[in-house]
PDB file of C-alpha atoms in Angstrom:
ATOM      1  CA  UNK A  17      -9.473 -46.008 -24.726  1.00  0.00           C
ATOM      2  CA  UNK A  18     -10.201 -42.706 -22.774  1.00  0.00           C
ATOM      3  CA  UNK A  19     -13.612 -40.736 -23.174  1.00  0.00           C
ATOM      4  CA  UNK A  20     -13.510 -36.918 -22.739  1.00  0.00           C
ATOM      5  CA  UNK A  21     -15.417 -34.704 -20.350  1.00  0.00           C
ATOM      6  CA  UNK A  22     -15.343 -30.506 -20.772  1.00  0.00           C
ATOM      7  CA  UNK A  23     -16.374 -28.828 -17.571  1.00  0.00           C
ATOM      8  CA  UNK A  24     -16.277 -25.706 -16.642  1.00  0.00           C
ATOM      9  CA  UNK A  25     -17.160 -23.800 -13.262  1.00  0.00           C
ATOM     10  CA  UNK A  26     -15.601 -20.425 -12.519  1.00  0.00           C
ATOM     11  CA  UNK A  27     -11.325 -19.876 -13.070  1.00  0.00           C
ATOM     12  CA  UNK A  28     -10.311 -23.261 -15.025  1.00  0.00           C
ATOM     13  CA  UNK A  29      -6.999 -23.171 -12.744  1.00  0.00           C
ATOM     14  CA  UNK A  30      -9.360 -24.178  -9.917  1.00  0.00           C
ATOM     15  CA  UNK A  31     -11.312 -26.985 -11.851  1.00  0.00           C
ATOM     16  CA  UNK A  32      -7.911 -28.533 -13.757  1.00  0.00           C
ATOM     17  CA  UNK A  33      -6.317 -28.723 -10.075  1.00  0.00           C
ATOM     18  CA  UNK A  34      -9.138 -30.194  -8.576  1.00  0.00           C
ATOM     19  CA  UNK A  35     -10.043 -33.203 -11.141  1.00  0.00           C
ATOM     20  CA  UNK A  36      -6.384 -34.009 -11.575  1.00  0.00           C
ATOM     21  CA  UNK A  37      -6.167 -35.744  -8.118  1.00  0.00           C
ATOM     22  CA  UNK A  38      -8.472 -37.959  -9.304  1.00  0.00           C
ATOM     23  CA  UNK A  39      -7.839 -42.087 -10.634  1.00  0.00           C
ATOM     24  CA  UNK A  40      -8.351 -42.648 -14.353  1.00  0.00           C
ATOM     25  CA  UNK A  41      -7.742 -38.867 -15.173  1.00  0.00           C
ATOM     26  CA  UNK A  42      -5.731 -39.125 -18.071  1.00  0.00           C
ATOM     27  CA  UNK A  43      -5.018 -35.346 -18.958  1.00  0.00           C
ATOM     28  CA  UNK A  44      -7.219 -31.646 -17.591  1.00  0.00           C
ATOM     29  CA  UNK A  45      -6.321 -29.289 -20.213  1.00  0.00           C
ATOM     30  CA  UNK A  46      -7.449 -25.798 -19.380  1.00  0.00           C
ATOM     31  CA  UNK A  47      -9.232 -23.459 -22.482  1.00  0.00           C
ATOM     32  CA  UNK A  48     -12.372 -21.747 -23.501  1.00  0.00           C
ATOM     33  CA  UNK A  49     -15.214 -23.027 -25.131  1.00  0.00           C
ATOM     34  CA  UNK A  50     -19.076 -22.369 -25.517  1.00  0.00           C
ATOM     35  CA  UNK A  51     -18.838 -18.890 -27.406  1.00  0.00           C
ATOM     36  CA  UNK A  52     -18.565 -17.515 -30.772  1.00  0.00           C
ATOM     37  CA  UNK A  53     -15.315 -16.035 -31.131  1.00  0.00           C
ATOM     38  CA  UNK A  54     -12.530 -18.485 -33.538  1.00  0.00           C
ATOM     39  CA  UNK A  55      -8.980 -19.207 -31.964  1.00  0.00           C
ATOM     40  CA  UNK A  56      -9.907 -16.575 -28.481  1.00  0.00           C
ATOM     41  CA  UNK A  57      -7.140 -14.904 -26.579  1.00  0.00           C
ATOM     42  CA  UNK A  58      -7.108 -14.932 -22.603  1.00  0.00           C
ATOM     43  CA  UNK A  59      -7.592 -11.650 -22.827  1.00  0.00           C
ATOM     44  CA  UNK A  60     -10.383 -11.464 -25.517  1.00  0.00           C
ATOM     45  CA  UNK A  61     -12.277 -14.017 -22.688  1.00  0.00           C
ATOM     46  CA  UNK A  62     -11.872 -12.013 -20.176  1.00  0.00           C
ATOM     47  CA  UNK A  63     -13.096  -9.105 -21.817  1.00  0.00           C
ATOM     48  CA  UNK A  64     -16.742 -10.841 -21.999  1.00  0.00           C
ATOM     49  CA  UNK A  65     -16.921 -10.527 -24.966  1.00  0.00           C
ATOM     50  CA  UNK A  66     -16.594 -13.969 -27.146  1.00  0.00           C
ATOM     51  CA  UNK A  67     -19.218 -15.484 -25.339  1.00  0.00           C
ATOM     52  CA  UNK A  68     -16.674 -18.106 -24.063  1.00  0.00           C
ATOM     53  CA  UNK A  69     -16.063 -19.767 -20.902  1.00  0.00           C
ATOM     54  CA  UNK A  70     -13.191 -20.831 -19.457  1.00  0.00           C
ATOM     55  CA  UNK A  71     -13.273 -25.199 -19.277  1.00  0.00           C
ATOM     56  CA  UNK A  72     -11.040 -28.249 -19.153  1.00  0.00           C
ATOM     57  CA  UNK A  73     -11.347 -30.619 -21.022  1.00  0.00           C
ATOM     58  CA  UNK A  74     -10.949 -34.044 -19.293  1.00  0.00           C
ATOM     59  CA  UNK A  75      -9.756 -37.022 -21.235  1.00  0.00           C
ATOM     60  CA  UNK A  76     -10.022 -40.183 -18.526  1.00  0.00           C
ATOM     61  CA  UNK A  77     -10.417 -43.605 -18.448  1.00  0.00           C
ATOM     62  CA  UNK A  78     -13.992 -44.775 -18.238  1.00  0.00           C
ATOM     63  CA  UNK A  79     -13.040 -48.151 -17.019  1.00  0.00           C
ATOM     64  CA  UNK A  80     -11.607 -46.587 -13.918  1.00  0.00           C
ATOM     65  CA  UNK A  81     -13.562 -43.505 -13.211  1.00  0.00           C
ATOM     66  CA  UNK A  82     -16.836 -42.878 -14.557  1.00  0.00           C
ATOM     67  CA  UNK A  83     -18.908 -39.573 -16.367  1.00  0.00           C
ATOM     68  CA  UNK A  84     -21.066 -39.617 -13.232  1.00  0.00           C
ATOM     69  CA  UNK A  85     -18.025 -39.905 -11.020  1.00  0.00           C
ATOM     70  CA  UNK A  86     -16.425 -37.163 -12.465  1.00  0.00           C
ATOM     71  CA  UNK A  87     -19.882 -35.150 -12.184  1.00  0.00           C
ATOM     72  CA  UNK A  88     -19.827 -35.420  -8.582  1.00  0.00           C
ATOM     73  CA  UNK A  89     -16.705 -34.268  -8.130  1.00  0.00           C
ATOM     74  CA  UNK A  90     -16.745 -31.280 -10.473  1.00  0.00           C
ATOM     75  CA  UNK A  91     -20.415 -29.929  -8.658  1.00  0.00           C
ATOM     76  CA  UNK A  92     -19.021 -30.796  -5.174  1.00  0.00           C
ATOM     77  CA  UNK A  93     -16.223 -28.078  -5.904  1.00  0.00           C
ATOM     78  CA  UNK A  94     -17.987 -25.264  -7.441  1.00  0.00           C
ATOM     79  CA  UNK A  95     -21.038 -23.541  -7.128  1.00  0.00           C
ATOM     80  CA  UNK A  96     -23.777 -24.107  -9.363  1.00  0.00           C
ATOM     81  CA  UNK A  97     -26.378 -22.064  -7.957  1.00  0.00           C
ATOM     82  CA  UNK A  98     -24.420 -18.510  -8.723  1.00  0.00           C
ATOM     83  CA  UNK A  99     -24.722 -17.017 -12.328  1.00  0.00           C
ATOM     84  CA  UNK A 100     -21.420 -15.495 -13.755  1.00  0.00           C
ATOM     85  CA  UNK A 101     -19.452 -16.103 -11.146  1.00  0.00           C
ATOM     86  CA  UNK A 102     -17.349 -18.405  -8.693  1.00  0.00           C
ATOM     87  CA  UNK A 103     -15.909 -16.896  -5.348  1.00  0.00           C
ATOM     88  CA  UNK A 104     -13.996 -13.642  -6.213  1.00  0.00           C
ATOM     89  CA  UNK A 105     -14.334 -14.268 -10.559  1.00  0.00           C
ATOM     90  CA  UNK A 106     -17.407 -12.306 -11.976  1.00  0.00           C
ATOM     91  CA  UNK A 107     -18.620 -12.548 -15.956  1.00  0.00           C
ATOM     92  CA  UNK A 108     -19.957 -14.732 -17.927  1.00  0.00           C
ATOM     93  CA  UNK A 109     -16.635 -16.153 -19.061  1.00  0.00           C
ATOM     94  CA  UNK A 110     -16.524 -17.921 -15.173  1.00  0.00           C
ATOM     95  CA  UNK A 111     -20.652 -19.251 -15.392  1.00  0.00           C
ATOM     96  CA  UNK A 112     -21.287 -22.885 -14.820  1.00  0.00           C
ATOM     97  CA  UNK A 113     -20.956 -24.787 -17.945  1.00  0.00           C
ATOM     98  CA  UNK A 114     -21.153 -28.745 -18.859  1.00  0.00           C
ATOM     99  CA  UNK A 115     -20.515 -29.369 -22.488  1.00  0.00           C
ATOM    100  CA  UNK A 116     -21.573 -32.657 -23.699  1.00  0.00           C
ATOM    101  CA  UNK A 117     -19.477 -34.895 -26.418  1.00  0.00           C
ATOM    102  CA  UNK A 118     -22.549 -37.202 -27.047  1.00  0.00           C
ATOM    103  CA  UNK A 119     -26.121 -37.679 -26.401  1.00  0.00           C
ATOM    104  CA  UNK A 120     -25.154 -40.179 -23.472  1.00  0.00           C
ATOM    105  CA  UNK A 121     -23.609 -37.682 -21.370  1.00  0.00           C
ATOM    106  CA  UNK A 122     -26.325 -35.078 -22.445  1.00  0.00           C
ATOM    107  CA  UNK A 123     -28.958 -37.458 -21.052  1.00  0.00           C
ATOM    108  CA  UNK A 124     -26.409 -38.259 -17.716  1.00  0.00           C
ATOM    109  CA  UNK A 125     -25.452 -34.507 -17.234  1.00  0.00           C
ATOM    110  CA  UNK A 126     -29.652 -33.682 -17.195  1.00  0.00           C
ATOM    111  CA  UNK A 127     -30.369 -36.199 -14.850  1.00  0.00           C
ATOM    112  CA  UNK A 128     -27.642 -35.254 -12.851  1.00  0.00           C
ATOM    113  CA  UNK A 129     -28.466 -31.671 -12.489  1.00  0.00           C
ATOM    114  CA  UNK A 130     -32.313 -33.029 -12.105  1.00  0.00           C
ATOM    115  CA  UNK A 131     -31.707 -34.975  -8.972  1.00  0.00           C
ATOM    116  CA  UNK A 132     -29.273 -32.240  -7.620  1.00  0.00           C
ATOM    117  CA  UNK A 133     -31.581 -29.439  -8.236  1.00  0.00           C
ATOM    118  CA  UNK A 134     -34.573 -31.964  -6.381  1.00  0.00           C
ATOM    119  CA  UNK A 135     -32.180 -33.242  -3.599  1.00  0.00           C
ATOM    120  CA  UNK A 136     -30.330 -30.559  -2.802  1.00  0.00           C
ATOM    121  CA  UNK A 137     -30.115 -27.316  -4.433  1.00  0.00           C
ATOM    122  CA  UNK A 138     -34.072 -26.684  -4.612  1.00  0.00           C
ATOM    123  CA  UNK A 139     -33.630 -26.150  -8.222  1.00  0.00           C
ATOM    124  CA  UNK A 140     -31.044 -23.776  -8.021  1.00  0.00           C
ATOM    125  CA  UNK A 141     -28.609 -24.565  -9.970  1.00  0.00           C
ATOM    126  CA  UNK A 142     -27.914 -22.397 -13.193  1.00  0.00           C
ATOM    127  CA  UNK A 143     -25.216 -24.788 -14.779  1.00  0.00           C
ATOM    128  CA  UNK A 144     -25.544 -24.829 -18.677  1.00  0.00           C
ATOM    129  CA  UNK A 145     -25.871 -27.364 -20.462  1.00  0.00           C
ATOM    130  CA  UNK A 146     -25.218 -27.256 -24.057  1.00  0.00           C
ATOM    131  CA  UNK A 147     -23.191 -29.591 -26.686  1.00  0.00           C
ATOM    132  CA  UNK A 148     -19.631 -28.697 -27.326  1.00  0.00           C
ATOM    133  CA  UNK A 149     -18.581 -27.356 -30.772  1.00  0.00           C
ATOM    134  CA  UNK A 150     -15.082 -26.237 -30.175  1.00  0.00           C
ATOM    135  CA  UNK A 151     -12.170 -26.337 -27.677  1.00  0.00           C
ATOM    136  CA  UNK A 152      -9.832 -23.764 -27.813  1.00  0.00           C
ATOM    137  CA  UNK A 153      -6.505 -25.246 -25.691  1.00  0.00           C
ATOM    138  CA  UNK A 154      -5.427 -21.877 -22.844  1.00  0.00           C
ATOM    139  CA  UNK A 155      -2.101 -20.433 -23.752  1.00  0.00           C
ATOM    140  CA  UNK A 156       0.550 -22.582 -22.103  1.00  0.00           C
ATOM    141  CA  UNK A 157       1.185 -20.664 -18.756  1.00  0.00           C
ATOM    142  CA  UNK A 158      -2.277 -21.601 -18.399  1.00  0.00           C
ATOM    143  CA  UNK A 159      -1.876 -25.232 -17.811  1.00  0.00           C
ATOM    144  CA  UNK A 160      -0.442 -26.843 -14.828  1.00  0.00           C
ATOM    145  CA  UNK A 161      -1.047 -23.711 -13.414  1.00  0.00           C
ATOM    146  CA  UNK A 162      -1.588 -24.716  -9.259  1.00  0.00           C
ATOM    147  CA  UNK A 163       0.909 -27.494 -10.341  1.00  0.00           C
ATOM    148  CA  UNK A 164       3.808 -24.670 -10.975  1.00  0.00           C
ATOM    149  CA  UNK A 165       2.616 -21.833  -8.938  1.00  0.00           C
ATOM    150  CA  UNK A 166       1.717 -22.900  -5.591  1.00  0.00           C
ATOM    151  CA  UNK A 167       2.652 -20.535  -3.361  1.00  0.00           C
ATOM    152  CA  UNK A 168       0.828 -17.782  -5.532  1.00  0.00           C
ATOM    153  CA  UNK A 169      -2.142 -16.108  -3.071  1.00  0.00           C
ATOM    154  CA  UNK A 170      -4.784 -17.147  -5.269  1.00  0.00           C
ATOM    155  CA  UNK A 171      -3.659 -20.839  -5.733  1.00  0.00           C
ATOM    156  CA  UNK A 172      -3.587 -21.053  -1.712  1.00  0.00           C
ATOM    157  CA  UNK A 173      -6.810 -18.923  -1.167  1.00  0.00           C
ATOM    158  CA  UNK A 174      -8.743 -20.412  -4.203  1.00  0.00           C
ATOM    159  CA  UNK A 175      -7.480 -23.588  -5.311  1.00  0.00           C
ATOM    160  CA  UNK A 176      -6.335 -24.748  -2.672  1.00  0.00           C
ATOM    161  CA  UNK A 177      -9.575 -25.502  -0.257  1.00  0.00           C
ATOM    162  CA  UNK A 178     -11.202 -27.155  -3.497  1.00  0.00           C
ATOM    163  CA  UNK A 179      -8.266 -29.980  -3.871  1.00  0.00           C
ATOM    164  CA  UNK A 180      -8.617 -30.057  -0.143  1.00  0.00           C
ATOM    165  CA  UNK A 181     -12.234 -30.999  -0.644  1.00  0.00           C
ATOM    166  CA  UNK A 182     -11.331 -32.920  -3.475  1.00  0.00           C
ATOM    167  CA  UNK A 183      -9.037 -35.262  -0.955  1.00  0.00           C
ATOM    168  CA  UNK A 184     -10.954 -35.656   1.987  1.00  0.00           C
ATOM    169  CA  UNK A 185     -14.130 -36.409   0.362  1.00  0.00           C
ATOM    170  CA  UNK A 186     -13.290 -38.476  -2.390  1.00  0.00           C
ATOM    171  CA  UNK A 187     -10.419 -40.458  -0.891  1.00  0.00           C
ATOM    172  CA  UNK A 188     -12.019 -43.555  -2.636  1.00  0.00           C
ATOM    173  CA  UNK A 189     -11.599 -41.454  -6.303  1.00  0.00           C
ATOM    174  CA  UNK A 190      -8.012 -40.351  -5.172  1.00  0.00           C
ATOM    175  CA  UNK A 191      -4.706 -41.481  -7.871  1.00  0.00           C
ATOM    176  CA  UNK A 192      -2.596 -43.440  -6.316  1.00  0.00           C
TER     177      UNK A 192
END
């Protein structure tokens, strides 16, 4: 039975490349969620102005990779310090953004940004943390997107250093 994480933290190209190296990742589906907009476009998103941000939602297997696991992972590869914006994407629809499915990850997420902010970040970080309502699924050319675009400048100048990270620093966490 697989769980479901939705994480978001700047472009959700970036974030769905990075946690689908990962063991026990069943599906990253990229979207928007966290605003007040029904059924948003890319382009409404964009715009600011739906109070959205993009996310994936993660559906993995808790038996082989855990909440906390994927956690550490997701805050190793963005920033969570900067407000509105990751690397060259600027508004609110790129913030830092953990939405919880229950009050288990709630309490894990809090105590999780609690030791960070304490042990590293000097209680920095900005990430919001808030309970999900509604995922919106990204138009299809959306999804896969580093998967089927590659050699595209910002999938090598972007992506590519965070799946990088992802590799050499979580070989443990790595699919096979």
């Amino acid at each position: 039975m697989t769980e479901t994480a939705t994480l978001g933290g700047g472009c959700f190209w970036c974030i769905e490349a990075a946690l689908k190296e990962l063991r026990g990742v069943e599906s990253v589906t990229s979207g928007y969620a966290g605003g007040d907009v029904p059924n948003p476009s890319y382009e409404a998103v964009c715009s600011g102005s739906t109070g959205h941000a993009e996310v994936v939602q993660v559906e993995y297997d808790p038996e082989t990779i855990s909440y906390l696991e994927l956690l550490e992972v997701f805050f190793k590869v963005h920033d969570p310090t900067t407000k509105d914006r990751q690397g060259p994407d600027v508004g609110s629809q790129y913030r830092s953004i953990v939405l919880y499915h229950d009050d288990e990850q709630r309490r894990q997420v809090e105590g999780f940004i609690e030791r960070l902010n304490e042990e590293v970040y000097d209680g920095g970080i900005v990430t919001e943390v808030q309970p999900i309502e509604t995922f919106y699924e990204a138009e299809e050319y959306h999804q896969d997107y580093y998967e089927k675009n590659p050699a595209d400048g910002y999938c090598q100048v972007q992506i590519e250093p965070k799946v990088k990270k992802v590799r050499e620093e979580f070989a443990a966490l790595l699919a096979e």
